[in-house]
mmCIF file of C-alpha atoms (C1' of nucleotides) in Angstrom:
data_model
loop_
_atom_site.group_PDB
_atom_site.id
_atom_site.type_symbol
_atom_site.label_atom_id
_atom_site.label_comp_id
_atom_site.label_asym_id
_atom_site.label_seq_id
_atom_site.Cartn_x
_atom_site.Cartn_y
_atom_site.Cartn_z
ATOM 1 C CA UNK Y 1 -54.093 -14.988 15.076
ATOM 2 C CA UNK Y 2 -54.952 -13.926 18.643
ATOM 3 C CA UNK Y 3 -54.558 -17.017 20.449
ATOM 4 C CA UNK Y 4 -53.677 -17.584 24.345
ATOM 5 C CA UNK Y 5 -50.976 -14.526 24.791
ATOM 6 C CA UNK Y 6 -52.954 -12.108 22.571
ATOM 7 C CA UNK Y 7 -56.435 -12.573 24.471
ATOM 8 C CA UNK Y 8 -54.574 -12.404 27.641
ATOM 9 C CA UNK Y 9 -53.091 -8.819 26.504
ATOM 10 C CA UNK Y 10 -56.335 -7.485 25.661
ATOM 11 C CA UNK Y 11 -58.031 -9.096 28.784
ATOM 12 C CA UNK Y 12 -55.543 -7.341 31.349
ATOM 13 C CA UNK Y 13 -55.806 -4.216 28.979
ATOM 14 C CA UNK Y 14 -59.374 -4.591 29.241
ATOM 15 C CA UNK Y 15 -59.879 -4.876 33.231
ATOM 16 C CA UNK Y 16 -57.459 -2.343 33.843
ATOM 17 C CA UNK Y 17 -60.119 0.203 31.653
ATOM 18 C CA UNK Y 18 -63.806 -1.306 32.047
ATOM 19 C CA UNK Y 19 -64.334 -2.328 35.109
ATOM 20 C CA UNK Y 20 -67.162 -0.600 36.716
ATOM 21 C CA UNK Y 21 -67.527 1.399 34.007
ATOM 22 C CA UNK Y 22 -71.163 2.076 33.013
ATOM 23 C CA UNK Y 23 -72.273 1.015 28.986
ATOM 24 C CA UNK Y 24 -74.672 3.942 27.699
ATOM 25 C CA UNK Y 25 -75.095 2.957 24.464
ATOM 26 C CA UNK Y 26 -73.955 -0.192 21.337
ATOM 27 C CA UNK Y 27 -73.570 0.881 18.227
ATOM 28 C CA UNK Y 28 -73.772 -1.746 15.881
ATOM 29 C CA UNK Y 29 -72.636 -0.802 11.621
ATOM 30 C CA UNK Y 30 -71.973 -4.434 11.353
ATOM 31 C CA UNK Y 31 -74.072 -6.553 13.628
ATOM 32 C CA UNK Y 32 -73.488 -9.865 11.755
ATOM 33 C CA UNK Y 33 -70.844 -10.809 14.828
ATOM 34 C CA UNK Y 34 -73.551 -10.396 17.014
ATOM 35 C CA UNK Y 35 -75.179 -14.533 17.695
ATOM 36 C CA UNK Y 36 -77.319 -15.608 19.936
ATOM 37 C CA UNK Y 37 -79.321 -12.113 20.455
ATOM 38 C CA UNK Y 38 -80.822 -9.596 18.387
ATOM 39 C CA UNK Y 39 -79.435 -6.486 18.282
ATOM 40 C CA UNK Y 40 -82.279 -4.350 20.215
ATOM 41 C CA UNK Y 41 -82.268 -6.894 22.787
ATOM 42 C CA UNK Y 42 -78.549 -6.942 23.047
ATOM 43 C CA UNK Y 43 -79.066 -3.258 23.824
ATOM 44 C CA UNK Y 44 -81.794 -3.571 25.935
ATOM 45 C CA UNK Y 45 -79.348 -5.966 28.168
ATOM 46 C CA UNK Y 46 -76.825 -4.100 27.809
ATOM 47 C CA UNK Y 47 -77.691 -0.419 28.623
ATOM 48 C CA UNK Y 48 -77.515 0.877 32.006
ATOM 49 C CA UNK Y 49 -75.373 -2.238 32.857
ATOM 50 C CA UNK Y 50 -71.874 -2.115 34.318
ATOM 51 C CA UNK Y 51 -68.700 -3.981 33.920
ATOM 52 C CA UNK Y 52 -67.879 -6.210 36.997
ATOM 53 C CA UNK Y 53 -64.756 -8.075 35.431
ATOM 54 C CA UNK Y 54 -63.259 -9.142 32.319
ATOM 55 C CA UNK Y 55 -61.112 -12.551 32.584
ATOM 56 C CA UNK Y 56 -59.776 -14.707 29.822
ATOM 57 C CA UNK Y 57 -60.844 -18.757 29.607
ATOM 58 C CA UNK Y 58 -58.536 -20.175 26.383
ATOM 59 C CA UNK Y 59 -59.200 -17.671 23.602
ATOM 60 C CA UNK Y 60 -62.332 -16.602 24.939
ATOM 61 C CA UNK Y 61 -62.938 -12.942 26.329
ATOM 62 C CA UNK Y 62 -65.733 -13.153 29.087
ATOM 63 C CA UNK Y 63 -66.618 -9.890 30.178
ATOM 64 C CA UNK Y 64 -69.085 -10.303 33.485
ATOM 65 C CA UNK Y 65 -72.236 -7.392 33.954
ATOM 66 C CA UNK Y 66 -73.914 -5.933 36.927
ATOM 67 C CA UNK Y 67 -77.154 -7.410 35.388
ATOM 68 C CA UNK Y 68 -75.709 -10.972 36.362
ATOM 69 C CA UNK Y 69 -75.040 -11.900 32.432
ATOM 70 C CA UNK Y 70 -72.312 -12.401 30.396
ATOM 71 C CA UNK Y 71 -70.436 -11.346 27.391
ATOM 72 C CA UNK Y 72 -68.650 -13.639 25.461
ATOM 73 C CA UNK Y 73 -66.067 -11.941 23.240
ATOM 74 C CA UNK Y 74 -64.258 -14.391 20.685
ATOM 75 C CA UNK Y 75 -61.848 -13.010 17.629
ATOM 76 C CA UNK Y 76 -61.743 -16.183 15.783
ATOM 77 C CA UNK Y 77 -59.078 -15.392 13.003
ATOM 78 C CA UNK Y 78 -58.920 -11.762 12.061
ATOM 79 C CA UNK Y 79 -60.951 -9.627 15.002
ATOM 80 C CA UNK Y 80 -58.715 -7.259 17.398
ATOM 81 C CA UNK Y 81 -60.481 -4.532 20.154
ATOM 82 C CA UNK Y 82 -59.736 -1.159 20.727
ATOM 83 C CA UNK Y 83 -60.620 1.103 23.068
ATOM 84 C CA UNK Y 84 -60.736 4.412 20.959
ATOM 85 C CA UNK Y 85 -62.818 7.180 20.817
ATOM 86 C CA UNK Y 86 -63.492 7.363 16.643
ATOM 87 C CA UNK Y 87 -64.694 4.405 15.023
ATOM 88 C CA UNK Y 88 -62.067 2.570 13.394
ATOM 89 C CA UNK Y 89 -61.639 0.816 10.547
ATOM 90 C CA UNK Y 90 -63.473 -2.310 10.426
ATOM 91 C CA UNK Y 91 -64.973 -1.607 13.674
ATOM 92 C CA UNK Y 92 -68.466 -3.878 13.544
ATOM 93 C CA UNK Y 93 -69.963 -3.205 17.287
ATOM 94 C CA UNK Y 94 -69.014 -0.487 19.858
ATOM 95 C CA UNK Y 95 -69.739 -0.354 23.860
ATOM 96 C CA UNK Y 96 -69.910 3.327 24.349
ATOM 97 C CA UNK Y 97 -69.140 3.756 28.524
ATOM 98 C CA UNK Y 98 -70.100 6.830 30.761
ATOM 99 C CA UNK Y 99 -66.794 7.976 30.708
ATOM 100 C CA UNK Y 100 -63.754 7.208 28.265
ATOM 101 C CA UNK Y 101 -62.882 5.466 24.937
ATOM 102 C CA UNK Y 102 -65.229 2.639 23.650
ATOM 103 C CA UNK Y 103 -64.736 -0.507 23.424
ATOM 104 C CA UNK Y 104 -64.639 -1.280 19.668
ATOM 105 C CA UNK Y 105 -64.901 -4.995 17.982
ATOM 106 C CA UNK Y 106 -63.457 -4.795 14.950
ATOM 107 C CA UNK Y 107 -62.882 -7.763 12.551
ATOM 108 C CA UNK Y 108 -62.025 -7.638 8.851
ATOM 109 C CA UNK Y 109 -63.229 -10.752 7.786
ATOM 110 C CA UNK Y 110 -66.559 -11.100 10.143
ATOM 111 C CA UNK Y 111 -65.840 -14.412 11.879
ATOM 112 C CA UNK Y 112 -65.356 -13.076 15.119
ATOM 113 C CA UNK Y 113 -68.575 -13.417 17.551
ATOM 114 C CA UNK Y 114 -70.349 -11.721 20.359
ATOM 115 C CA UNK Y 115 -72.984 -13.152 22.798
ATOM 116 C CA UNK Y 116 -74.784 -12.735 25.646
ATOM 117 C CA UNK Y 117 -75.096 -15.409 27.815
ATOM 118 C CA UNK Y 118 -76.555 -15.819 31.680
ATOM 119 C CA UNK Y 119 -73.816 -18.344 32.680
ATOM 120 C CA UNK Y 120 -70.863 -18.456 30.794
ATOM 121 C CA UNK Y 121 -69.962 -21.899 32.313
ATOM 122 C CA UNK Y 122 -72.621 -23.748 30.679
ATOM 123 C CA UNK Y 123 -71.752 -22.643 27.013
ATOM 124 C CA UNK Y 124 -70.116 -25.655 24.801
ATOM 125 C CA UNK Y 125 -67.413 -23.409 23.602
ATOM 126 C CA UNK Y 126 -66.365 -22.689 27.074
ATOM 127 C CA UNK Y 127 -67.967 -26.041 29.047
ATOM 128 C CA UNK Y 128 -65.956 -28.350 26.349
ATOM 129 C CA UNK Y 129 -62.518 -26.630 26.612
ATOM 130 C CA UNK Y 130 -59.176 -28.942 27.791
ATOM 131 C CA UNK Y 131 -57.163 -26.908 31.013
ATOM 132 C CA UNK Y 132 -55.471 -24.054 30.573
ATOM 133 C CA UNK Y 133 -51.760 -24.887 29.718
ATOM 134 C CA UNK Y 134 -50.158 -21.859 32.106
ATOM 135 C CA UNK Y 135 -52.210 -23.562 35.233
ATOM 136 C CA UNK Y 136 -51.676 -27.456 35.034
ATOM 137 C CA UNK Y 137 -48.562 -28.910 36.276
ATOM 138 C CA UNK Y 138 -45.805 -31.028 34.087
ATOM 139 C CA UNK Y 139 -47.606 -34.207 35.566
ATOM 140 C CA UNK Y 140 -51.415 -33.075 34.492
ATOM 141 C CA UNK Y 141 -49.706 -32.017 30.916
ATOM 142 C CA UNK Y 142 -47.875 -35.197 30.767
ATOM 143 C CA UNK Y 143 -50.810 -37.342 31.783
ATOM 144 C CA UNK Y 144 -53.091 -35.469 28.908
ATOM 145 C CA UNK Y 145 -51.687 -36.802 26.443
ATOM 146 C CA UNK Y 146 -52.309 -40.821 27.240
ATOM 147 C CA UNK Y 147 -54.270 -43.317 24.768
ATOM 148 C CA UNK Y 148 -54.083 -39.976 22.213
ATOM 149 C CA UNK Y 149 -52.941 -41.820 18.905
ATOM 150 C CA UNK Y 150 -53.757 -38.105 17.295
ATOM 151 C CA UNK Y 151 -50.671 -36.131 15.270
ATOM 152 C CA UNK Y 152 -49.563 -33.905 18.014
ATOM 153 C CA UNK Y 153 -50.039 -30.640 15.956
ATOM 154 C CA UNK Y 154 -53.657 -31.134 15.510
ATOM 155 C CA UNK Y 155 -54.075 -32.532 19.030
ATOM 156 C CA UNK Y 156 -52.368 -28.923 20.540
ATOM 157 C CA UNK Y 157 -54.828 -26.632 18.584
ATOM 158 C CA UNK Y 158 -57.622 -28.974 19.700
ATOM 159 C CA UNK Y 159 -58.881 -26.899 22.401
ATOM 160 C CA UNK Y 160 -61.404 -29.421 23.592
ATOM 161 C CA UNK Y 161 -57.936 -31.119 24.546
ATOM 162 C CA UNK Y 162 -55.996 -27.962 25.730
ATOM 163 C CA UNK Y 163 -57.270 -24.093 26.028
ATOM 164 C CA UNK Y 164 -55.599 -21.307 23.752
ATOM 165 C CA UNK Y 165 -52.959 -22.983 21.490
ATOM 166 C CA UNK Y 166 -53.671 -22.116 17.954
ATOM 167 C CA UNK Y 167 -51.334 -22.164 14.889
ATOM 168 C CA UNK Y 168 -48.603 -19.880 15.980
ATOM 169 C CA UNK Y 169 -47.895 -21.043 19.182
ATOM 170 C CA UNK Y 170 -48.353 -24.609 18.250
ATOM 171 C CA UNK Y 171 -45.644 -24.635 15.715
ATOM 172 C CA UNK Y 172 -42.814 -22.969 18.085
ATOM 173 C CA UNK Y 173 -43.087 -25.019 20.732
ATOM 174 C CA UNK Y 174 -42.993 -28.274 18.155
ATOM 175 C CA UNK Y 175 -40.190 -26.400 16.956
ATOM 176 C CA UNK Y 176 -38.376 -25.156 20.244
ATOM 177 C CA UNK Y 177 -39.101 -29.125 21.490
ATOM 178 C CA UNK Y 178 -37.814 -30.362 18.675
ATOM 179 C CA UNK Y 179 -40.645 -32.586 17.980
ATOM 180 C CA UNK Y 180 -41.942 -32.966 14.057
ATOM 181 C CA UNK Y 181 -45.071 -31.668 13.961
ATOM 182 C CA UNK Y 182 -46.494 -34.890 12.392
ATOM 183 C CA UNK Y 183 -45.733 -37.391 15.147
ATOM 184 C CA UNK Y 184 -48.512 -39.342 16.769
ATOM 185 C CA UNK Y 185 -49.142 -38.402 20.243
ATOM 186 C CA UNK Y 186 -48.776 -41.688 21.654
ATOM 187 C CA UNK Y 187 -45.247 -42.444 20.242
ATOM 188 C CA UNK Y 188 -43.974 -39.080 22.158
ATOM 189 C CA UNK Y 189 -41.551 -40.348 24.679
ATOM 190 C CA UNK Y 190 -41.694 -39.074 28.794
ATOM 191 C CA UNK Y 191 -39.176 -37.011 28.218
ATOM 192 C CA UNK Y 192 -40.347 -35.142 24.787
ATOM 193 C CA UNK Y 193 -43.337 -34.303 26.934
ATOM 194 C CA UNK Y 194 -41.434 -32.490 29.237
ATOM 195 C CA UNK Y 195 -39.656 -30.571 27.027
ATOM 196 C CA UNK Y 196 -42.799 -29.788 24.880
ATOM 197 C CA UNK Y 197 -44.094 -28.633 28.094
ATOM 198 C CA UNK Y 198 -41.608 -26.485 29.241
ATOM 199 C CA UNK Y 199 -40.923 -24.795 25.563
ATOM 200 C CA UNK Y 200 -44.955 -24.012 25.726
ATOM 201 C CA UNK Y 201 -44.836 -22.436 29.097
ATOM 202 C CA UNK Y 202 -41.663 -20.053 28.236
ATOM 203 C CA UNK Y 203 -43.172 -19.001 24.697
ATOM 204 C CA UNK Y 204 -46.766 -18.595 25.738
ATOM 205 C CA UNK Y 205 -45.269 -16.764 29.296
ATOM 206 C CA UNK Y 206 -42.499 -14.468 26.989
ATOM 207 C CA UNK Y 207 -45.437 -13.804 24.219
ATOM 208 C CA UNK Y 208 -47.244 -12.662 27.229
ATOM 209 C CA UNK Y 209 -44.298 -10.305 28.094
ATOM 210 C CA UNK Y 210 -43.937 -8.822 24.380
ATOM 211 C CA UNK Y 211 -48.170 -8.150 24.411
ATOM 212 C CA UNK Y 212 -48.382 -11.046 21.796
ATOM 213 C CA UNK Y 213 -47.845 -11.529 18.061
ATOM 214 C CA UNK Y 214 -48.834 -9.309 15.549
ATOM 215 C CA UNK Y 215 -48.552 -11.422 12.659
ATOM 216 C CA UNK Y 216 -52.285 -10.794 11.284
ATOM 217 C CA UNK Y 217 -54.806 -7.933 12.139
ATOM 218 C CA UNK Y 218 -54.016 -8.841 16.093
ATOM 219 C CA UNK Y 219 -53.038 -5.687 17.700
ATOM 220 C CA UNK Y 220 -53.632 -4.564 21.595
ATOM 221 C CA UNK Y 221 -56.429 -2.185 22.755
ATOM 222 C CA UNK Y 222 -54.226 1.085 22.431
ATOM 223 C CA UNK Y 223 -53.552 0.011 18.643
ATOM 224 C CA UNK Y 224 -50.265 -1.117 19.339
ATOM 225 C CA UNK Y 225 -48.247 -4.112 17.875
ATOM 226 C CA UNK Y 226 -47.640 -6.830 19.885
ATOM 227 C CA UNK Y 227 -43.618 -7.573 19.674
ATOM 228 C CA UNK Y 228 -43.474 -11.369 19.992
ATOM 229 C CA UNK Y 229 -43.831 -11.633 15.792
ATOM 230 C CA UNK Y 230 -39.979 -11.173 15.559
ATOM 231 C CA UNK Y 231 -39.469 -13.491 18.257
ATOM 232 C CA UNK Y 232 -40.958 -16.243 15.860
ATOM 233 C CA UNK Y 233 -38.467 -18.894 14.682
ATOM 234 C CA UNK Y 234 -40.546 -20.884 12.566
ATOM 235 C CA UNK Y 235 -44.354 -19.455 11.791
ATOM 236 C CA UNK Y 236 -45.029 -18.543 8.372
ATOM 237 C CA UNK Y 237 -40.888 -18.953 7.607
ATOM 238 C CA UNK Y 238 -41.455 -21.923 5.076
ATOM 239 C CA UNK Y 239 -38.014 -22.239 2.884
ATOM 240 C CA UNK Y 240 -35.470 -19.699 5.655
ATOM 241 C CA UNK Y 241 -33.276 -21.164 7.172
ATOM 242 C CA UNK Y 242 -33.616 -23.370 10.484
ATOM 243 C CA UNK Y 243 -32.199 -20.936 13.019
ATOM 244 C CA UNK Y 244 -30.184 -23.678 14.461
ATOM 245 C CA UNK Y 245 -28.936 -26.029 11.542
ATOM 246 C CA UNK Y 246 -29.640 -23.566 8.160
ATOM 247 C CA UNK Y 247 -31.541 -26.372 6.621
ATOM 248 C CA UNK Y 248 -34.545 -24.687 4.623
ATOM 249 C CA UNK Y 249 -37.413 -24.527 6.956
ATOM 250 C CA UNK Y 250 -40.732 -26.907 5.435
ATOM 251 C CA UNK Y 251 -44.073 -25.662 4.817
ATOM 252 C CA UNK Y 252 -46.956 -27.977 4.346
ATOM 253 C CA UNK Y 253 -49.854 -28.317 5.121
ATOM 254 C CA UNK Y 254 -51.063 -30.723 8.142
ATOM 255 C CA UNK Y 255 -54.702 -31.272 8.773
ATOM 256 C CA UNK Y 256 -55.552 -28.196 6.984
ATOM 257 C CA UNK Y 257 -53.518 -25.963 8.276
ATOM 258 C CA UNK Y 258 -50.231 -24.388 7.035
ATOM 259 C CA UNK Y 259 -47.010 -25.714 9.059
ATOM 260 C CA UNK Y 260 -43.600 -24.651 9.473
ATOM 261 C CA UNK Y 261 -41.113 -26.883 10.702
ATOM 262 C CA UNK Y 262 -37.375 -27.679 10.315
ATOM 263 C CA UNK Y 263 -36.960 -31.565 8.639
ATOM 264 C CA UNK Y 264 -33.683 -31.917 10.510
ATOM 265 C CA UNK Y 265 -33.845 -30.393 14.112
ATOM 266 C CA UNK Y 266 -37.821 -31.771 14.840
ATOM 267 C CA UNK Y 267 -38.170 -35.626 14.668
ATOM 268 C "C1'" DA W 1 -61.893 -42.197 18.244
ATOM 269 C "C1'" DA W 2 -59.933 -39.987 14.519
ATOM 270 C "C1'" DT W 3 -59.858 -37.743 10.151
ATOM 271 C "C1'" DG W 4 -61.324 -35.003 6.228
ATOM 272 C "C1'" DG W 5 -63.874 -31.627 4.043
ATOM 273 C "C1'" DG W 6 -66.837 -27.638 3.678
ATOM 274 C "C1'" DA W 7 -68.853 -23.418 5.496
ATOM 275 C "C1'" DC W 8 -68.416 -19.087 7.460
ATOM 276 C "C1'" DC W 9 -65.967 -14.444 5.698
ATOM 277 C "C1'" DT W 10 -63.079 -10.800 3.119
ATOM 278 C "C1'" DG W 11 -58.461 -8.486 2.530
ATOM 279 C "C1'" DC W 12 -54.602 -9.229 0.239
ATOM 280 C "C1'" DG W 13 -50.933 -10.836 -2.836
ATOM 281 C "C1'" DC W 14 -50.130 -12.894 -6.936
ATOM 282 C "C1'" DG W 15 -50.064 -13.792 -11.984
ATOM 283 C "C1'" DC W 16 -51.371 -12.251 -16.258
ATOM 284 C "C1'" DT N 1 -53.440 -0.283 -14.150
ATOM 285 C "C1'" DG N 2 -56.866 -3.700 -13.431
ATOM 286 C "C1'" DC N 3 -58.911 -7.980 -12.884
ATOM 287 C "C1'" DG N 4 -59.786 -12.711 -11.201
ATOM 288 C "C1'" DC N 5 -58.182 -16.227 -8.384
ATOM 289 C "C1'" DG N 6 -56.878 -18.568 -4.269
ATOM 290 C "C1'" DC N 7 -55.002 -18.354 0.244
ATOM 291 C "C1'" DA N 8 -55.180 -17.194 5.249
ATOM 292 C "C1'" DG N 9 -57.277 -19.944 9.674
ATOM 293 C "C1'" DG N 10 -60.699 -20.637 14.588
ATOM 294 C "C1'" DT N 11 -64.656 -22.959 15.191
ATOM 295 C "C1'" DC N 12 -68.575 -25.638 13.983
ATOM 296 C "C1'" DC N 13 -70.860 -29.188 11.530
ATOM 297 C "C1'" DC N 14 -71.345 -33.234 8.789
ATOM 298 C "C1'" DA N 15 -69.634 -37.558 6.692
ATOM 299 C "C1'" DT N 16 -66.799 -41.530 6.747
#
DNA sequence: AATGGGACCTGCGCGC
DNA sequence: TGCGCGCAGGTCCCAT
């Protein structure tokens, strides 16, 4: 799923090939991912409009125009970009640029969502979001988590709570900080926090390194894998054994969502 | 405040 | 070989 590390690949992939690039012309096959905007008016906006910056805000792409408006890129579950010059497979919108490859959305199960937006800022998805775990200190982390009687798995892919942290990354740090993924959030002890904390900040920082995890559809701009996947010691590994004790790894399901964790090491 | 369920979607793996 | 079924999960929305 492209969560924190993967959005972050694409966004620095992204900035280092947009910016001030000129958009000539959106096609759309499969405008369904397009939201708040119809499609002529998306092209209207759009046309004749340069790219100022691209940054990253949780698992958000916000990609900033000469015109003074915004485009909000999100992948949800199963979209990945490319920058390419033939449409790919899947491919639902394309920003065609005065010079070089386009910038192709493509998303196999139509989830993921574009929209155009004058202040990016004032958007719920982006106004509601909790801080951005690479820029808050061990104290702000730490000091998150008080009065939350939540199961900490849940609470960590709640990204009103805290930005980018979806099922992958969620489970190896639980895993890494030994910590069963079931606990309540207010039972985690001073020093469990720091260790959750440091075990997100090295796997989100070395996912970064490795261009993210190609475990789904996720892959970077140039079409490349991202390497963390066999970096993963406990996502989607339900019954292998726990690297560090060989007990069978458990997979169950916890608040909807399929979980991996090892019954012995994470209490 | 917290939890649970359904909706959005479709490719894919599975069992028969 | 082919078909039908159910799973995968980020976000939003509604109900309890």
């Amino acid at each position: 799923m492209p969560e924190l590390p993967e959005v972050e690949t694409i966004c620095r992939q992204l900035k280092k090939s947009l910016i001030n690039k000129t958009i000539i012309q959106v096609d759309a096959p499969d405008p369904r991912i397009i939201k708040n905007i119809s499609l002529p008016n998306l092209r209207k906006n759009l046309i004749k409009t340069k790219v100022i910056n691209v940054i990253r805000r949780g698992k958000a792409l916000i990609v900033s125009l000469s015109n003074k408006k915004f485009l909000i890129l999100h992948l949800r579950i199963s979209g990945w970009l490319m920058l390419a010059n033939k449409p790919q497979e899947f491919m639902r919108v394309a920003f065609v640029f005065d010079s070089g490859p386009s910038l192709q959305f493509c998303d196999s199960r139509v989830l993921g969502r574009i929209e155009l937006v004058d202040d990016f800022e004032t958007v719920d998805l982006i106004r509601e979001m909790g801080p951005e775990p690479l820029e808050i200190s061990q104290d702000q982390f730490i000091a998150l988590f008080k009065d939350k009687k939540t199961k900490i798995k849940p609470l960590l892919m709640d990204q009103k709570f805290i930005a980018g942290i979806g099922n992958i990354y969620a489970q190896e740090a639980l895993f890494v900080s030994k910590i069963h993924p079931q606990r309540l959030a207010n039972t985690l002890s001073n020093k469990e926090l720091i260790s959750l904390y440091q075990a997100l900040i090295n796997i989100l920082n070395k996912a970064i390194e490795c261009h993210g995890s190609s475990a789904d559809t996720y892959r970077q701009v140039s079409g490349e894998n991202g390497t963390y996947t066999k970096h993963h010691l406990v996502y989607q590994k339900g019954g292998q054994p726990c690297k560090i004790c060989k007990t069978p790894l458990i997979s169950q399901e916890i608040a909807g969502r399929g979980t991996c964790f090892c019954p012995v090491c994470q209490k």
